[in-house]
Structures are given as C-alpha cells and as structure tokens.
C-alpha cells in the first residue's frame, strides 16, 4: 500500500503548475504510486460548474478541491493539485482539513513572475485582460496572496520542467512520501 498525500501547486495563471503536476504524475506512476491530478480547470467544469470568480466562489471551489484531495490522500493516493487558489485563508483551510484528517499536505508555490506568465499566456487570459475583454485576472487586476512559507518554492522561469519535477520529488522523498 502506498502512502497518500496532497501536493498543492499554487501560483499565477500560466506559472507552470499543471505541466509540473502531469510530469510528476508520470514519474510517480512509473514508481508504482497511485496518482490523480485534480486539474483546476477540469474541477471548475465538472464539480464547480456555475461558480464564478468572486472571492466567495473562489473559496468554495478551493474547498471542494481540498475535500477531494484529502479524501484521495487518506486512501493512499498522491493527489496532485495544480490550482491557483489565490487566497491564503482558503489554502490554510485546506491544510487544516488535511491535518485534522491525518493526511500529508505539501504546498508548492510555483513562483513564476507575472511578466513571464503573461508571455507564456497558455490560455490567452493575459491577452484578453490587456484587450479589456477580461477582468478579475489573478495577479493582474485581482489579488494573489503568495504563500509566506510554502514547503517548496519553484521559480519555473529559471529551470526546466524536469528540474522542477525533480525538486518536488526530492521533497516527497525527504518526507517519506515517495
């Protein structure tokens, strides 16, 4: 039986969270771990459909994802969660749920600067915001509260995806989770 854990990757849109999560998932599966990626975009489409992007709706979305992640982690699955989760109180509520349930929780801050994210612009969000077609973009005209003391901070602009994955894997290994 494998030890479950939640690996929460927080950061701005286009920071590299999802890319890192899927690469890490592949590596962990090759090692025999049970792994699920709880992609924020997929969760919004299927579990949080109808929620908007107000602070309250964002909090509700994060709590739903946190519940699923903790449930998976308690049952031996590595839940990789690439979700913006812009508010400290929302992330702390998820951490607390894990602590109360006895599930391991690691917060990874993919600390890519907004200038780099806007160049990557994977979904075209920064371009839409600049053109006035979108408002409430996290890190631009809506707040992103950076974690004060994440378990790991990744500066994806300064390393390859493989190096980022290796750093997260090393942390999991150090904590006895990989």
Tab-separated table of N, CA and C in Angstrom:
chain	number	residue	atom	x	y	z
A	1	UNK	N	0.847	-1.188	0.000
A	1	UNK	CA	0.000	0.000	0.000
A	1	UNK	C	0.888	1.246	0.000
A	2	UNK	N	0.522	2.215	-0.794
A	2	UNK	CA	1.311	3.440	-0.858
A	2	UNK	C	0.748	4.479	0.101
A	3	UNK	N	1.597	5.387	0.508
A	3	UNK	CA	1.188	6.476	1.383
A	3	UNK	C	0.623	7.597	0.527
A	4	UNK	N	-0.564	8.050	0.888
A	4	UNK	CA	-1.176	9.139	0.157
A	4	UNK	C	-0.663	10.483	0.615
A	5	UNK	N	-0.891	11.483	-0.182
A	5	UNK	CA	-0.503	12.854	0.142
A	5	UNK	C	-1.148	13.787	-0.864
A	6	UNK	N	-1.334	15.019	-0.442
A	6	UNK	CA	-1.758	16.059	-1.364
A	6	UNK	C	-0.567	16.957	-1.640
A	7	UNK	N	-0.306	17.180	-2.909
A	7	UNK	CA	0.728	18.116	-3.345
A	7	UNK	C	-0.016	19.247	-4.044
A	8	UNK	N	-0.150	20.374	-3.333
A	8	UNK	CA	-0.909	21.513	-3.845
A	8	UNK	C	0.064	22.466	-4.512
A	9	UNK	N	-0.104	22.665	-5.823
A	9	UNK	CA	0.750	23.580	-6.579
A	9	UNK	C	-0.035	24.865	-6.821
A	10	UNK	N	0.357	25.926	-6.146
A	10	UNK	CA	-0.321	27.205	-6.268
A	10	UNK	C	0.579	28.182	-7.016
A	11	UNK	N	-0.021	29.092	-7.730
A	11	UNK	CA	0.717	30.101	-8.478
A	11	UNK	C	-0.197	30.782	-9.472
A	12	UNK	N	0.333	31.745	-10.159
A	12	UNK	CA	-0.439	32.528	-11.124
A	12	UNK	C	-0.839	31.696	-12.345
A	13	UNK	N	-1.819	32.171	-13.119
A	13	UNK	CA	-2.136	31.505	-14.381
A	13	UNK	C	-0.890	31.459	-15.279
A	14	UNK	N	-0.660	30.325	-15.908
A	14	UNK	CA	0.487	30.091	-16.805
A	14	UNK	C	1.828	30.024	-16.075
A	15	UNK	N	1.803	29.775	-14.769
A	15	UNK	CA	3.043	29.658	-13.999
A	15	UNK	C	3.772	28.343	-14.273
A	16	UNK	N	3.026	27.314	-14.695
A	16	UNK	CA	3.623	26.003	-14.934
A	16	UNK	C	3.106	24.922	-14.000
A	17	UNK	N	2.093	25.230	-13.207
A	17	UNK	CA	1.559	24.303	-12.209
A	17	UNK	C	1.098	22.985	-12.824
A	18	UNK	N	0.288	23.067	-13.846
A	18	UNK	CA	-0.299	21.871	-14.452
A	18	UNK	C	0.756	21.049	-15.173
A	19	UNK	N	1.655	21.707	-15.857
A	19	UNK	CA	2.733	20.995	-16.550
A	19	UNK	C	3.573	20.203	-15.555
A	20	UNK	N	3.931	20.830	-14.463
A	20	UNK	CA	4.716	20.156	-13.421
A	20	UNK	C	3.920	18.985	-12.842
A	21	UNK	N	2.633	19.205	-12.559
A	21	UNK	CA	1.802	18.164	-11.958
A	21	UNK	C	1.727	16.921	-12.853
A	22	UNK	N	1.488	17.111	-14.141
A	22	UNK	CA	1.365	15.952	-15.039
A	22	UNK	C	2.702	15.230	-15.224
A	23	UNK	N	3.782	15.971	-15.280
A	23	UNK	CA	5.105	15.335	-15.374
A	23	UNK	C	5.420	14.548	-14.105
A	24	UNK	N	5.113	15.128	-12.959
A	24	UNK	CA	5.336	14.449	-11.678
A	24	UNK	C	4.442	13.211	-11.582
A	25	UNK	N	3.206	13.321	-12.039
A	25	UNK	CA	2.288	12.181	-12.008
A	25	UNK	C	2.867	11.000	-12.776
A	26	UNK	N	3.412	11.274	-13.950
A	26	UNK	CA	4.014	10.209	-14.747
A	26	UNK	C	5.162	9.537	-14.018
A	27	UNK	N	6.009	10.325	-13.419
A	27	UNK	CA	7.157	9.772	-12.687
A	27	UNK	C	6.699	8.923	-11.504
A	28	UNK	N	5.739	9.434	-10.750
A	28	UNK	CA	5.248	8.692	-9.586
A	28	UNK	C	4.555	7.399	-9.996
A	29	UNK	N	3.797	7.436	-11.083
A	29	UNK	CA	3.137	6.210	-11.564
A	29	UNK	C	4.165	5.161	-11.971
A	30	UNK	N	5.235	5.610	-12.626
A	30	UNK	CA	6.297	4.674	-13.012
A	30	UNK	C	6.909	4.001	-11.791
A	31	UNK	N	6.895	4.685	-10.662
A	31	UNK	CA	7.443	4.134	-9.416
A	31	UNK	C	6.421	3.288	-8.654
A	32	UNK	N	5.214	3.188	-9.193
A	32	UNK	CA	4.203	2.343	-8.567
A	32	UNK	C	3.226	3.046	-7.638
A	33	UNK	N	3.223	4.369	-7.635
A	33	UNK	CA	2.304	5.117	-6.776
A	33	UNK	C	0.940	5.273	-7.453
A	34	UNK	N	-0.091	5.324	-6.639
A	34	UNK	CA	-1.420	5.704	-7.117
A	34	UNK	C	-1.442	7.220	-7.176
A	35	UNK	N	-1.827	7.774	-8.311
A	35	UNK	CA	-1.755	9.227	-8.504
A	35	UNK	C	-3.000	9.718	-9.241
A	36	UNK	N	-3.504	10.854	-8.793
A	36	UNK	CA	-4.567	11.566	-9.512
A	36	UNK	C	-4.179	13.036	-9.591
A	37	UNK	N	-4.407	13.635	-10.748
A	37	UNK	CA	-4.214	15.077	-10.908
A	37	UNK	C	-5.597	15.714	-10.860
A	38	UNK	N	-5.789	16.597	-9.894
A	38	UNK	CA	-7.048	17.336	-9.776
A	38	UNK	C	-6.838	18.702	-10.417
A	39	UNK	N	-6.973	18.736	-11.724
A	39	UNK	CA	-6.736	19.937	-12.509
A	39	UNK	C	-7.828	20.965	-12.223
A	40	UNK	N	-7.418	22.163	-11.877
A	40	UNK	CA	-8.363	23.219	-11.531
A	40	UNK	C	-9.377	23.509	-12.622
A	41	UNK	N	-8.961	23.500	-13.875
A	41	UNK	CA	-9.886	23.778	-14.978
A	41	UNK	C	-10.934	22.666	-15.097
A	42	UNK	N	-10.518	21.418	-14.943
A	42	UNK	CA	-11.458	20.301	-15.028
A	42	UNK	C	-12.433	20.321	-13.855
A	43	UNK	N	-11.937	20.623	-12.669
A	43	UNK	CA	-12.806	20.688	-11.486
A	43	UNK	C	-13.855	21.774	-11.684
A	44	UNK	N	-13.430	22.930	-12.200
A	44	UNK	CA	-14.388	24.020	-12.437
A	44	UNK	C	-15.469	23.593	-13.417
A	45	UNK	N	-15.095	22.813	-14.412
A	45	UNK	CA	-16.060	22.388	-15.426
A	45	UNK	C	-17.031	21.341	-14.887
A	46	UNK	N	-16.542	20.401	-14.091
A	46	UNK	CA	-17.374	19.265	-13.723
A	46	UNK	C	-17.920	19.303	-12.298
A	47	UNK	N	-17.176	19.849	-11.356
A	47	UNK	CA	-17.616	19.806	-9.958
A	47	UNK	C	-18.034	21.186	-9.464
A	48	UNK	N	-17.426	22.213	-9.988
A	48	UNK	CA	-17.752	23.571	-9.550
A	48	UNK	C	-18.418	24.379	-10.658
A	49	UNK	N	-19.089	23.691	-11.581
A	49	UNK	CA	-19.807	24.393	-12.645
A	49	UNK	C	-20.802	25.359	-12.005
A	50	UNK	N	-20.901	26.534	-12.560
A	50	UNK	CA	-21.825	27.521	-12.040
A	50	UNK	C	-21.189	28.514	-11.081
A	51	UNK	N	-20.000	28.186	-10.570
A	51	UNK	CA	-19.308	29.143	-9.714
A	51	UNK	C	-18.633	30.202	-10.575
A	52	UNK	N	-18.627	31.410	-10.077
A	52	UNK	CA	-17.937	32.489	-10.767
A	52	UNK	C	-16.543	32.680	-10.201
A	53	UNK	N	-16.064	33.902	-10.254
A	53	UNK	CA	-14.707	34.188	-9.799
A	53	UNK	C	-14.678	35.233	-8.693
A	54	UNK	N	-15.795	35.375	-7.978
A	54	UNK	CA	-15.799	36.242	-6.797
A	54	UNK	C	-14.925	35.585	-5.731
A	55	UNK	N	-14.556	36.339	-4.737
A	55	UNK	CA	-13.748	35.773	-3.650
A	55	UNK	C	-14.467	34.572	-3.021
A	56	UNK	N	-15.762	34.712	-2.775
A	56	UNK	CA	-16.537	33.629	-2.158
A	56	UNK	C	-16.575	32.386	-3.057
A	57	UNK	N	-16.807	32.577	-4.344
A	57	UNK	CA	-16.846	31.433	-5.261
A	57	UNK	C	-15.477	30.774	-5.400
A	58	UNK	N	-14.430	31.575	-5.425
A	58	UNK	CA	-13.082	31.004	-5.495
A	58	UNK	C	-12.802	30.175	-4.237
A	59	UNK	N	-13.227	30.695	-3.074
A	59	UNK	CA	-13.036	29.971	-1.817
A	59	UNK	C	-13.803	28.635	-1.852
A	60	UNK	N	-15.040	28.676	-2.293
A	60	UNK	CA	-15.851	27.457	-2.390
A	60	UNK	C	-15.187	26.445	-3.307
A	61	UNK	N	-14.703	26.886	-4.440
A	61	UNK	CA	-14.025	25.998	-5.386
A	61	UNK	C	-12.805	25.341	-4.741
A	62	UNK	N	-11.988	26.136	-4.069
A	62	UNK	CA	-10.782	25.604	-3.420
A	62	UNK	C	-11.160	24.597	-2.333
A	63	UNK	N	-12.224	24.879	-1.570
A	63	UNK	CA	-12.626	23.939	-0.517
A	63	UNK	C	-13.130	22.624	-1.105
A	64	UNK	N	-13.833	22.673	-2.206
A	64	UNK	CA	-14.289	21.443	-2.868
A	64	UNK	C	-13.094	20.612	-3.324
A	65	UNK	N	-12.145	21.281	-3.938
A	65	UNK	CA	-10.948	20.569	-4.405
A	65	UNK	C	-10.175	20.021	-3.220
A	66	UNK	N	-10.058	20.810	-2.161
A	66	UNK	CA	-9.364	20.359	-0.959
A	66	UNK	C	-10.010	19.139	-0.337
A	67	UNK	N	-11.332	19.096	-0.340
A	67	UNK	CA	-12.055	17.937	0.185
A	67	UNK	C	-11.713	16.688	-0.627
A	68	UNK	N	-11.785	16.813	-1.947
A	68	UNK	CA	-11.457	15.669	-2.820
A	68	UNK	C	-10.015	15.217	-2.624
A	69	UNK	N	-9.104	16.167	-2.556
A	69	UNK	CA	-7.684	15.834	-2.395
A	69	UNK	C	-7.447	15.109	-1.081
A	70	UNK	N	-8.039	15.596	-0.013
A	70	UNK	CA	-7.849	14.978	1.297
A	70	UNK	C	-8.444	13.576	1.318
A	71	UNK	N	-9.578	13.394	0.701
A	71	UNK	CA	-10.214	12.078	0.606
A	71	UNK	C	-9.296	11.099	-0.131
A	72	UNK	N	-8.759	11.539	-1.257
A	72	UNK	CA	-7.828	10.689	-2.009
A	72	UNK	C	-6.572	10.395	-1.191
A	73	UNK	N	-5.995	11.426	-0.573
A	73	UNK	CA	-4.755	11.257	0.185
A	73	UNK	C	-4.941	10.276	1.342
A	74	UNK	N	-6.077	10.368	2.036
A	74	UNK	CA	-6.346	9.445	3.146
A	74	UNK	C	-6.458	7.998	2.672
A	75	UNK	N	-6.717	7.828	1.382
A	75	UNK	CA	-6.903	6.495	0.828
A	75	UNK	C	-5.729	6.047	-0.030
A	76	UNK	N	-4.543	6.598	0.244
A	76	UNK	CA	-3.321	6.113	-0.367
A	76	UNK	C	-2.963	6.671	-1.722
A	77	UNK	N	-3.662	7.691	-2.154
A	77	UNK	CA	-3.420	8.280	-3.468
A	77	UNK	C	-2.607	9.562	-3.307
A	78	UNK	N	-1.674	9.790	-4.220
A	78	UNK	CA	-0.993	11.086	-4.311
A	78	UNK	C	-1.909	11.983	-5.139
A	79	UNK	N	-2.507	12.976	-4.511
A	79	UNK	CA	-3.366	13.931	-5.203
A	79	UNK	C	-2.518	15.141	-5.563
A	80	UNK	N	-2.295	15.339	-6.837
A	80	UNK	CA	-1.530	16.487	-7.331
A	80	UNK	C	-2.538	17.540	-7.753
A	81	UNK	N	-2.433	18.729	-7.163
A	81	UNK	CA	-3.479	19.733	-7.314
A	81	UNK	C	-2.906	21.037	-7.867
A	82	UNK	N	-2.883	21.180	-9.204
A	82	UNK	CA	-2.421	22.443	-9.799
A	82	UNK	C	-3.580	23.442	-9.891
A	83	UNK	N	-3.737	24.236	-8.838
A	83	UNK	CA	-4.857	25.169	-8.731
A	83	UNK	C	-4.324	26.512	-8.232
A	84	UNK	N	-4.770	27.591	-8.835
A	84	UNK	CA	-4.296	28.920	-8.452
A	84	UNK	C	-4.487	29.159	-6.953
A	85	UNK	N	-5.694	28.953	-6.441
A	85	UNK	CA	-6.009	29.159	-5.022
A	85	UNK	C	-5.380	30.468	-4.525
A	86	UNK	N	-5.920	31.611	-4.955
A	86	UNK	CA	-5.234	32.882	-4.722
A	86	UNK	C	-5.228	33.395	-3.287
A	87	UNK	N	-6.065	32.844	-2.405
A	87	UNK	CA	-6.201	33.422	-1.073
A	87	UNK	C	-5.598	32.531	0.002
A	88	UNK	N	-4.810	33.141	0.864
A	88	UNK	CA	-4.144	32.428	1.949
A	88	UNK	C	-5.133	31.691	2.830
A	89	UNK	N	-6.242	32.338	3.201
A	89	UNK	CA	-7.190	31.693	4.112
A	89	UNK	C	-7.806	30.440	3.487
A	90	UNK	N	-8.028	30.438	2.198
A	90	UNK	CA	-8.565	29.248	1.526
A	90	UNK	C	-7.562	28.102	1.573
A	91	UNK	N	-6.305	28.414	1.263
A	91	UNK	CA	-5.274	27.367	1.289
A	91	UNK	C	-5.065	26.853	2.710
A	92	UNK	N	-5.104	27.755	3.700
A	92	UNK	CA	-4.921	27.325	5.086
A	92	UNK	C	-6.068	26.436	5.554
A	93	UNK	N	-7.281	26.699	5.098
A	93	UNK	CA	-8.419	25.844	5.448
A	93	UNK	C	-8.215	24.430	4.888
A	94	UNK	N	-7.661	24.342	3.687
A	94	UNK	CA	-7.375	23.037	3.091
A	94	UNK	C	-6.280	22.325	3.889
A	95	UNK	N	-5.241	23.049	4.256
A	95	UNK	CA	-4.158	22.455	5.057
A	95	UNK	C	-4.725	21.924	6.381
A	96	UNK	N	-5.567	22.714	7.014
A	96	UNK	CA	-6.156	22.317	8.298
A	96	UNK	C	-6.995	21.044	8.140
A	97	UNK	N	-7.781	20.959	7.076
A	97	UNK	CA	-8.583	19.762	6.824
A	97	UNK	C	-7.682	18.540	6.734
A	98	UNK	N	-6.566	18.676	6.059
A	98	UNK	CA	-5.618	17.568	5.934
A	98	UNK	C	-5.031	17.189	7.293
A	99	UNK	N	-4.642	18.188	8.053
A	99	UNK	CA	-4.077	17.920	9.378
A	99	UNK	C	-5.081	17.191	10.259
A	100	UNK	N	-6.320	17.654	10.247
A	100	UNK	CA	-7.364	17.027	11.068
A	100	UNK	C	-7.659	15.606	10.611
A	101	UNK	N	-7.539	15.340	9.313
A	101	UNK	CA	-7.804	14.011	8.774
A	101	UNK	C	-6.581	13.102	8.784
A	102	UNK	N	-5.441	13.646	9.186
A	102	UNK	CA	-4.216	12.849	9.239
A	102	UNK	C	-3.580	12.592	7.889
A	103	UNK	N	-3.898	13.420	6.904
A	103	UNK	CA	-3.338	13.251	5.559
A	103	UNK	C	-2.193	14.231	5.340
A	104	UNK	N	-1.146	13.758	4.670
A	104	UNK	CA	0.000	14.617	4.353
A	104	UNK	C	-0.408	15.685	3.347
A	105	UNK	N	0.112	16.886	3.561
A	105	UNK	CA	-0.192	18.015	2.686
A	105	UNK	C	1.086	18.814	2.466
A	106	UNK	N	1.414	19.029	1.201
A	106	UNK	CA	2.577	19.844	0.837
A	106	UNK	C	2.100	20.986	-0.052
A	107	UNK	N	2.520	22.193	0.294
A	107	UNK	CA	2.189	23.352	-0.523
A	107	UNK	C	3.421	23.753	-1.322
A	108	UNK	N	3.268	23.743	-2.627
A	108	UNK	CA	4.343	24.120	-3.541
A	108	UNK	C	3.938	25.436	-4.208
A	109	UNK	N	4.764	26.454	-4.043
A	109	UNK	CA	4.488	27.731	-4.700
A	109	UNK	C	5.287	27.788	-5.998
A	110	UNK	N	4.581	27.723	-7.104
A	110	UNK	CA	5.223	27.889	-8.405
A	110	UNK	C	5.270	29.396	-8.629
A	111	UNK	N	6.394	29.980	-8.220
A	111	UNK	CA	6.540	31.426	-8.070
A	111	UNK	C	7.042	32.102	-9.340
A	112	UNK	N	6.380	31.835	-10.423
A	112	UNK	CA	6.754	32.438	-11.698
A	112	UNK	C	6.245	33.881	-11.738
A	113	UNK	N	7.099	34.847	-12.055
A	113	UNK	CA	6.654	36.249	-12.102
A	113	UNK	C	5.569	36.478	-13.159
A	114	UNK	N	4.697	37.424	-12.871
A	114	UNK	CA	3.583	37.721	-13.773
A	114	UNK	C	4.084	38.082	-15.181
A	115	UNK	N	5.245	38.715	-15.265
A	115	UNK	CA	5.789	39.093	-16.581
A	115	UNK	C	6.089	37.852	-17.426
A	116	UNK	N	6.580	36.803	-16.801
A	116	UNK	CA	6.866	35.547	-17.501
A	116	UNK	C	5.561	34.839	-17.843
A	117	UNK	N	4.642	34.810	-16.888
A	117	UNK	CA	3.339	34.164	-17.124
A	117	UNK	C	2.602	34.819	-18.287
A	118	UNK	N	2.676	36.141	-18.367
A	118	UNK	CA	1.957	36.838	-19.441
A	118	UNK	C	2.562	36.560	-20.810
A	119	UNK	N	3.848	36.249	-20.859
A	119	UNK	CA	4.475	35.872	-22.125
A	119	UNK	C	4.058	34.448	-22.493
A	120	UNK	N	4.053	33.553	-21.514
A	120	UNK	CA	3.617	32.168	-21.756
A	120	UNK	C	2.152	32.151	-22.174
A	121	UNK	N	1.314	32.818	-21.432
A	121	UNK	CA	-0.126	33.005	-21.684
A	121	UNK	C	-0.787	31.796	-22.341
A	122	UNK	N	-0.671	30.657	-21.681
A	122	UNK	CA	-1.141	29.377	-22.212
A	122	UNK	C	-2.588	29.431	-22.700
A	123	UNK	N	-3.451	30.112	-21.975
A	123	UNK	CA	-4.887	30.139	-22.318
A	123	UNK	C	-5.324	31.462	-22.946
A	124	UNK	N	-4.393	32.374	-23.153
A	124	UNK	CA	-4.735	33.664	-23.748
A	124	UNK	C	-5.413	34.623	-22.779
A	125	UNK	N	-5.333	34.331	-21.484
A	125	UNK	CA	-6.007	35.168	-20.485
A	125	UNK	C	-5.382	36.550	-20.354
A	126	UNK	N	-4.057	36.608	-20.375
A	126	UNK	CA	-3.376	37.900	-20.223
A	126	UNK	C	-3.660	38.798	-21.430
A	127	UNK	N	-3.711	38.206	-22.611
A	127	UNK	CA	-4.023	38.980	-23.816
A	127	UNK	C	-5.451	39.518	-23.755
A	128	UNK	N	-6.383	38.683	-23.288
A	128	UNK	CA	-7.776	39.133	-23.158
A	128	UNK	C	-7.892	40.240	-22.120
A	129	UNK	N	-7.152	40.118	-21.029
A	129	UNK	CA	-7.196	41.149	-19.994
A	129	UNK	C	-6.624	42.455	-20.538
A	130	UNK	N	-5.516	42.372	-21.259
A	130	UNK	CA	-4.881	43.566	-21.823
A	130	UNK	C	-5.791	44.243	-22.850
A	131	UNK	N	-6.598	43.444	-23.558
A	131	UNK	CA	-7.507	43.977	-24.569
A	131	UNK	C	-8.820	44.473	-23.964
A	132	UNK	N	-8.972	44.346	-22.646
A	132	UNK	CA	-10.193	44.794	-21.995
A	132	UNK	C	-11.349	43.815	-22.106
A	133	UNK	N	-11.063	42.589	-22.552
A	133	UNK	CA	-12.113	41.577	-22.730
A	133	UNK	C	-12.325	40.730	-21.475
A	134	UNK	N	-11.441	40.893	-20.483
A	134	UNK	CA	-11.486	40.068	-19.287
A	134	UNK	C	-11.056	40.905	-18.096
A	135	UNK	N	-11.788	40.776	-17.006
A	135	UNK	CA	-11.353	41.428	-15.764
A	135	UNK	C	-11.331	40.370	-14.661
A	136	UNK	N	-10.644	40.681	-13.581
A	136	UNK	CA	-10.545	39.746	-12.470
A	136	UNK	C	-9.477	38.688	-12.677
A	137	UNK	N	-8.441	39.009	-13.453
A	137	UNK	CA	-7.363	38.053	-13.700
A	137	UNK	C	-6.416	38.041	-12.505
A	138	UNK	N	-6.282	36.881	-11.917
A	138	UNK	CA	-5.441	36.730	-10.728
A	138	UNK	C	-4.026	37.204	-11.004
A	139	UNK	N	-3.537	38.066	-10.130
A	139	UNK	CA	-2.179	38.587	-10.236
A	139	UNK	C	-2.061	39.833	-11.080
A	140	UNK	N	-3.144	40.184	-11.791
A	140	UNK	CA	-3.121	41.390	-12.613
A	140	UNK	C	-4.096	42.410	-12.039
A	141	UNK	N	-5.395	42.122	-12.115
A	141	UNK	CA	-6.375	43.038	-11.530
A	141	UNK	C	-7.246	42.344	-10.481
A	142	UNK	N	-6.778	41.217	-9.986
A	142	UNK	CA	-7.378	40.526	-8.857
A	142	UNK	C	-6.216	39.998	-8.017
A	143	UNK	N	-6.351	39.967	-6.704
A	143	UNK	CA	-5.197	39.626	-5.866
A	143	UNK	C	-4.748	38.170	-5.952
A	144	UNK	N	-3.463	37.981	-5.743
A	144	UNK	CA	-2.877	36.666	-5.488
A	144	UNK	C	-2.006	36.833	-4.251
A	145	UNK	N	-2.370	36.136	-3.193
A	145	UNK	CA	-1.628	36.203	-1.943
A	145	UNK	C	-0.594	35.084	-1.934
A	146	UNK	N	0.663	35.459	-2.129
A	146	UNK	CA	1.732	34.462	-2.176
A	146	UNK	C	1.867	33.758	-0.830
A	147	UNK	N	2.140	32.465	-0.848
A	147	UNK	CA	2.365	31.757	0.412
A	147	UNK	C	3.581	32.328	1.150
A	148	UNK	N	3.441	32.507	2.452
A	148	UNK	CA	4.547	33.008	3.272
A	148	UNK	C	5.627	31.950	3.463
A	149	UNK	N	5.202	30.728	3.710
A	149	UNK	CA	6.177	29.669	3.984
A	149	UNK	C	5.732	28.344	3.362
A	150	UNK	N	5.784	28.279	2.034
A	150	UNK	CA	5.420	27.020	1.378
A	150	UNK	C	6.453	25.940	1.704
A	151	UNK	N	6.074	24.705	1.501
A	151	UNK	CA	7.018	23.610	1.702
A	151	UNK	C	8.138	23.660	0.663
A	152	UNK	N	7.830	24.221	-0.492
A	152	UNK	CA	8.817	24.362	-1.564
A	152	UNK	C	8.395	25.523	-2.452
A	153	UNK	N	9.369	26.309	-2.888
A	153	UNK	CA	9.126	27.394	-3.840
A	153	UNK	C	9.898	27.049	-5.114
A	154	UNK	N	9.186	27.045	-6.235
A	154	UNK	CA	9.790	26.746	-7.533
A	154	UNK	C	9.747	27.998	-8.387
A	155	UNK	N	10.873	28.365	-8.947
A	155	UNK	CA	10.948	29.505	-9.866
A	155	UNK	C	11.084	28.900	-11.261
A	156	UNK	N	9.936	28.580	-11.859
A	156	UNK	CA	9.934	27.797	-13.097
A	156	UNK	C	10.625	28.498	-14.260
A	157	UNK	N	10.754	29.813	-14.181
A	157	UNK	CA	11.425	30.541	-15.254
A	157	UNK	C	12.929	30.291	-15.246
A	158	UNK	N	13.466	29.751	-14.136
A	158	UNK	CA	14.904	29.542	-14.002
A	158	UNK	C	15.325	28.080	-14.115
A	159	UNK	N	14.363	27.188	-14.395
A	159	UNK	CA	14.708	25.771	-14.502
A	159	UNK	C	13.766	25.058	-15.453
A	160	UNK	N	14.176	23.885	-15.888
A	160	UNK	CA	13.342	23.095	-16.797
A	160	UNK	C	12.200	22.451	-16.016
A	161	UNK	N	11.220	21.946	-16.745
A	161	UNK	CA	10.124	21.215	-16.115
A	161	UNK	C	10.690	20.026	-15.350
A	162	UNK	N	11.636	19.328	-15.949
A	162	UNK	CA	12.231	18.159	-15.304
A	162	UNK	C	12.933	18.535	-13.991
A	163	UNK	N	13.597	19.677	-13.972
A	163	UNK	CA	14.245	20.137	-12.737
A	163	UNK	C	13.204	20.494	-11.673
A	164	UNK	N	12.098	21.090	-12.096
A	164	UNK	CA	11.017	21.412	-11.158
A	164	UNK	C	10.422	20.132	-10.581
A	165	UNK	N	10.168	19.159	-11.444
A	165	UNK	CA	9.624	17.871	-11.013
A	165	UNK	C	10.595	17.188	-10.049
A	166	UNK	N	11.875	17.231	-10.367
A	166	UNK	CA	12.878	16.616	-9.503
A	166	UNK	C	12.876	17.263	-8.117
A	167	UNK	N	12.678	18.562	-8.048
A	167	UNK	CA	12.647	19.256	-6.761
A	167	UNK	C	11.446	18.816	-5.928
A	168	UNK	N	10.286	18.694	-6.567
A	168	UNK	CA	9.091	18.245	-5.847
A	168	UNK	C	9.267	16.790	-5.418
A	169	UNK	N	9.794	15.965	-6.306
A	169	UNK	CA	10.021	14.553	-5.988
A	169	UNK	C	10.999	14.416	-4.822
A	170	UNK	N	12.036	15.228	-4.812
A	170	UNK	CA	13.009	15.198	-3.706
A	170	UNK	C	12.338	15.534	-2.384
A	171	UNK	N	11.416	16.509	-2.404
A	171	UNK	CA	10.689	16.869	-1.190
A	171	UNK	C	9.806	15.704	-0.733
A	172	UNK	N	9.114	15.075	-1.673
A	172	UNK	CA	8.288	13.917	-1.324
A	172	UNK	C	9.148	12.804	-0.713
A	173	UNK	N	10.295	12.578	-1.300
A	173	UNK	CA	11.213	11.544	-0.796
A	173	UNK	C	11.697	11.904	0.610
A	174	UNK	N	12.087	13.151	0.790
A	174	UNK	CA	12.564	13.633	2.091
A	174	UNK	C	11.503	13.442	3.181
A	175	UNK	N	10.233	13.605	2.814
A	175	UNK	CA	9.129	13.484	3.775
A	175	UNK	C	8.619	12.047	3.897
A	176	UNK	N	9.272	11.103	3.186
A	176	UNK	CA	8.856	9.701	3.249
A	176	UNK	C	7.602	9.403	2.466
A	177	UNK	N	7.330	10.192	1.448
A	177	UNK	CA	6.091	10.055	0.666
A	177	UNK	C	6.329	9.532	-0.739
A	178	UNK	N	7.572	9.338	-1.122
A	178	UNK	CA	7.875	8.803	-2.468
A	178	UNK	C	9.003	7.788	-2.353
